[in-house]
Amino acid sequence: MNTPHESEARLRELLDQRVAVLDGAWGTMLQGAGLTPADYRGDRFGDHIHDVTGDPDLLNLTRPDVILDVHRQYLAAGADITTTNTFTATSIGQADYGLQAHVHEMNVRGAQLARQAADEAGGRFVAGSIGP
């Protein structure tokens, strides 16, 4: 594992050579995965009172395999940097789903999944995705 200083040096070296490529549209990839309401709920949120279908950040907890697959696809396609699946993992973003209490866990798990995929791909970079 690289230190923050080593990671920064590696990224600067890459950027001195060429433009770095980020992953792409997460929403499109997740929509194309053919997920059902049960995929979003998983076992853990089966009795949750709100409809959680369409909450991409919840998938970090209920379908980490799907999230890893999206990371792996973008990295296999040549992305240098993969972004965490955490754009709406904020208390404001999760309020629509009544999942504010799970924001920290969604963010941690999203970062872990991105790091796992980046390491599997030979130590690529991870960028945190933070929505408004």
mmCIF file of C-alpha atoms in Angstrom:
data_model
loop_
_atom_site.group_PDB
_atom_site.id
_atom_site.type_symbol
_atom_site.label_atom_id
_atom_site.label_comp_id
_atom_site.label_asym_id
_atom_site.label_seq_id
_atom_site.Cartn_x
_atom_site.Cartn_y
_atom_site.Cartn_z
ATOM 1 C CA MET A 1 0.000 0.000 0.000
ATOM 2 C CA ASN A 2 1.276 3.451 -0.886
ATOM 3 C CA THR A 3 1.514 6.338 1.510
ATOM 4 C CA PRO A 4 -0.454 9.462 0.566
ATOM 5 C CA HIS A 5 2.811 11.081 -0.523
ATOM 6 C CA GLU A 6 3.701 8.119 -2.743
ATOM 7 C CA SER A 7 0.220 8.084 -4.276
ATOM 8 C CA GLU A 8 0.433 11.794 -4.996
ATOM 9 C CA ALA A 9 3.847 11.348 -6.614
ATOM 10 C CA ARG A 10 2.517 8.487 -8.778
ATOM 11 C CA LEU A 11 -0.471 10.570 -9.850
ATOM 12 C CA ARG A 12 1.690 13.591 -10.683
ATOM 13 C CA GLU A 13 3.993 11.364 -12.718
ATOM 14 C CA LEU A 14 1.030 9.976 -14.648
ATOM 15 C CA LEU A 15 -0.336 13.472 -15.291
ATOM 16 C CA ASP A 16 3.070 14.616 -16.517
ATOM 17 C CA GLN A 17 2.882 11.898 -19.171
ATOM 18 C CA ARG A 18 -0.759 12.052 -20.279
ATOM 19 C CA VAL A 19 -4.343 12.825 -19.370
ATOM 20 C CA ALA A 20 -5.673 10.482 -16.695
ATOM 21 C CA VAL A 21 -8.890 8.645 -17.506
ATOM 22 C CA LEU A 22 -11.709 8.512 -14.959
ATOM 23 C CA ASP A 23 -14.472 5.944 -14.888
ATOM 24 C CA GLY A 24 -17.811 6.867 -16.395
ATOM 25 C CA ALA A 25 -21.518 7.068 -15.764
ATOM 26 C CA TRP A 26 -22.388 5.048 -12.702
ATOM 27 C CA GLY A 27 -26.133 5.556 -13.019
ATOM 28 C CA THR A 28 -26.175 4.120 -16.516
ATOM 29 C CA MET A 29 -24.144 1.107 -15.443
ATOM 30 C CA LEU A 30 -26.408 0.410 -12.478
ATOM 31 C CA GLN A 31 -29.546 0.828 -14.570
ATOM 32 C CA GLY A 32 -28.128 -1.653 -17.059
ATOM 33 C CA ALA A 33 -27.514 -4.202 -14.304
ATOM 34 C CA GLY A 34 -31.219 -5.091 -14.227
ATOM 35 C CA LEU A 35 -31.539 -4.670 -10.472
ATOM 36 C CA THR A 36 -34.826 -5.346 -8.702
ATOM 37 C CA PRO A 37 -36.276 -3.729 -5.570
ATOM 38 C CA ALA A 38 -35.063 -6.799 -3.670
ATOM 39 C CA ASP A 39 -31.480 -6.071 -4.763
ATOM 40 C CA TYR A 40 -31.654 -2.654 -3.136
ATOM 41 C CA ARG A 41 -33.242 -3.957 0.059
ATOM 42 C CA GLY A 42 -31.191 -7.095 0.500
ATOM 43 C CA ASP A 43 -31.809 -9.070 3.673
ATOM 44 C CA ARG A 44 -30.798 -6.198 5.878
ATOM 45 C CA PHE A 45 -33.346 -3.617 4.696
ATOM 46 C CA GLY A 46 -36.214 -5.939 3.826
ATOM 47 C CA ASP A 47 -38.505 -4.380 6.432
ATOM 48 C CA HIS A 48 -37.409 -0.771 5.924
ATOM 49 C CA ILE A 49 -40.507 1.435 5.719
ATOM 50 C CA HIS A 50 -39.318 3.589 2.779
ATOM 51 C CA ASP A 51 -38.976 2.579 -0.849
ATOM 52 C CA VAL A 52 -35.215 2.321 -1.401
ATOM 53 C CA THR A 53 -35.307 1.218 -5.036
ATOM 54 C CA GLY A 54 -32.916 3.347 -7.046
ATOM 55 C CA ASP A 55 -30.647 4.320 -4.129
ATOM 56 C CA PRO A 56 -27.243 3.620 -5.691
ATOM 57 C CA ASP A 57 -25.246 4.092 -2.493
ATOM 58 C CA LEU A 58 -27.298 1.496 -0.631
ATOM 59 C CA LEU A 59 -25.928 -1.089 -3.062
ATOM 60 C CA ASN A 60 -22.544 -0.708 -1.350
ATOM 61 C CA LEU A 61 -24.180 -2.543 1.546
ATOM 62 C CA THR A 62 -26.722 -4.799 -0.140
ATOM 63 C CA ARG A 63 -25.025 -5.725 -3.444
ATOM 64 C CA PRO A 64 -21.291 -5.050 -3.110
ATOM 65 C CA ASP A 65 -20.729 -7.601 -5.882
ATOM 66 C CA VAL A 66 -22.535 -5.335 -8.351
ATOM 67 C CA ILE A 67 -20.508 -2.302 -7.259
ATOM 68 C CA LEU A 68 -17.237 -4.225 -7.559
ATOM 69 C CA ASP A 69 -18.266 -5.365 -11.027
ATOM 70 C CA VAL A 70 -18.855 -1.785 -12.192
ATOM 71 C CA HIS A 71 -15.450 -0.724 -10.846
ATOM 72 C CA ARG A 72 -13.804 -3.707 -12.514
ATOM 73 C CA GLN A 73 -15.472 -2.996 -15.861
ATOM 74 C CA TYR A 74 -14.282 0.612 -15.925
ATOM 75 C CA LEU A 75 -10.772 -0.336 -14.848
ATOM 76 C CA ALA A 76 -10.633 -3.124 -17.444
ATOM 77 C CA ALA A 77 -11.703 -0.574 -20.060
ATOM 78 C CA GLY A 78 -8.658 1.535 -19.188
ATOM 79 C CA ALA A 79 -9.720 3.915 -16.429
ATOM 80 C CA ASP A 80 -6.790 5.154 -14.345
ATOM 81 C CA ILE A 81 -9.082 6.419 -11.602
ATOM 82 C CA THR A 82 -12.257 4.892 -10.265
ATOM 83 C CA THR A 83 -14.680 6.957 -8.235
ATOM 84 C CA THR A 84 -16.410 5.727 -5.126
ATOM 85 C CA ASN A 85 -20.094 4.900 -5.408
ATOM 86 C CA THR A 86 -20.971 7.558 -2.833
ATOM 87 C CA PHE A 87 -22.388 10.561 -4.703
ATOM 88 C CA THR A 88 -25.624 10.602 -2.696
ATOM 89 C CA ALA A 89 -24.214 9.059 0.496
ATOM 90 C CA THR A 90 -24.937 12.200 2.492
ATOM 91 C CA SER A 91 -27.540 12.822 5.162
ATOM 92 C CA ILE A 92 -29.417 15.043 2.697
ATOM 93 C CA GLY A 93 -29.206 12.498 -0.135
ATOM 94 C CA GLN A 94 -30.280 9.611 2.059
ATOM 95 C CA ALA A 95 -33.135 11.498 3.759
ATOM 96 C CA ASP A 96 -35.433 10.581 0.847
ATOM 97 C CA TYR A 97 -34.912 6.937 1.761
ATOM 98 C CA GLY A 98 -34.873 7.337 5.542
ATOM 99 C CA LEU A 99 -31.327 5.987 5.630
ATOM 100 C CA GLN A 100 -29.424 8.901 7.163
ATOM 101 C CA ALA A 101 -28.144 6.662 9.973
ATOM 102 C CA HIS A 102 -26.296 4.518 7.408
ATOM 103 C CA VAL A 103 -24.407 7.298 5.586
ATOM 104 C CA HIS A 104 -21.065 6.691 7.294
ATOM 105 C CA GLU A 105 -21.203 2.967 6.576
ATOM 106 C CA MET A 106 -22.183 3.565 2.932
ATOM 107 C CA ASN A 107 -19.184 5.858 2.473
ATOM 108 C CA VAL A 108 -16.697 3.558 4.175
ATOM 109 C CA ARG A 109 -17.913 0.522 2.253
ATOM 110 C CA GLY A 110 -17.965 2.472 -1.020
ATOM 111 C CA ALA A 111 -14.330 3.475 -0.490
ATOM 112 C CA GLN A 112 -13.346 -0.089 0.438
ATOM 113 C CA LEU A 113 -14.931 -1.510 -2.702
ATOM 114 C CA ALA A 114 -13.269 1.064 -4.939
ATOM 115 C CA ARG A 115 -9.896 0.444 -3.303
ATOM 116 C CA GLN A 116 -10.287 -3.320 -3.673
ATOM 117 C CA ALA A 117 -11.000 -3.032 -7.391
ATOM 118 C CA ALA A 118 -8.193 -0.500 -7.914
ATOM 119 C CA ASP A 119 -5.712 -2.767 -6.144
ATOM 120 C CA GLU A 120 -6.856 -5.777 -8.165
ATOM 121 C CA ALA A 121 -6.194 -3.736 -11.311
ATOM 122 C CA GLY A 122 -2.599 -3.079 -10.337
ATOM 123 C CA GLY A 123 -2.818 -0.155 -7.939
ATOM 124 C CA ARG A 124 -4.985 2.291 -9.843
ATOM 125 C CA PHE A 125 -6.256 5.445 -8.194
ATOM 126 C CA VAL A 126 -9.479 6.025 -6.248
ATOM 127 C CA ALA A 127 -11.303 9.352 -6.056
ATOM 128 C CA GLY A 128 -14.074 10.026 -3.597
ATOM 129 C CA SER A 129 -17.376 11.029 -5.146
ATOM 130 C CA ILE A 130 -19.163 13.651 -3.071
ATOM 131 C CA GLY A 131 -22.478 15.062 -4.194
ATOM 132 C CA PRO A 132 -24.065 18.379 -3.297
#
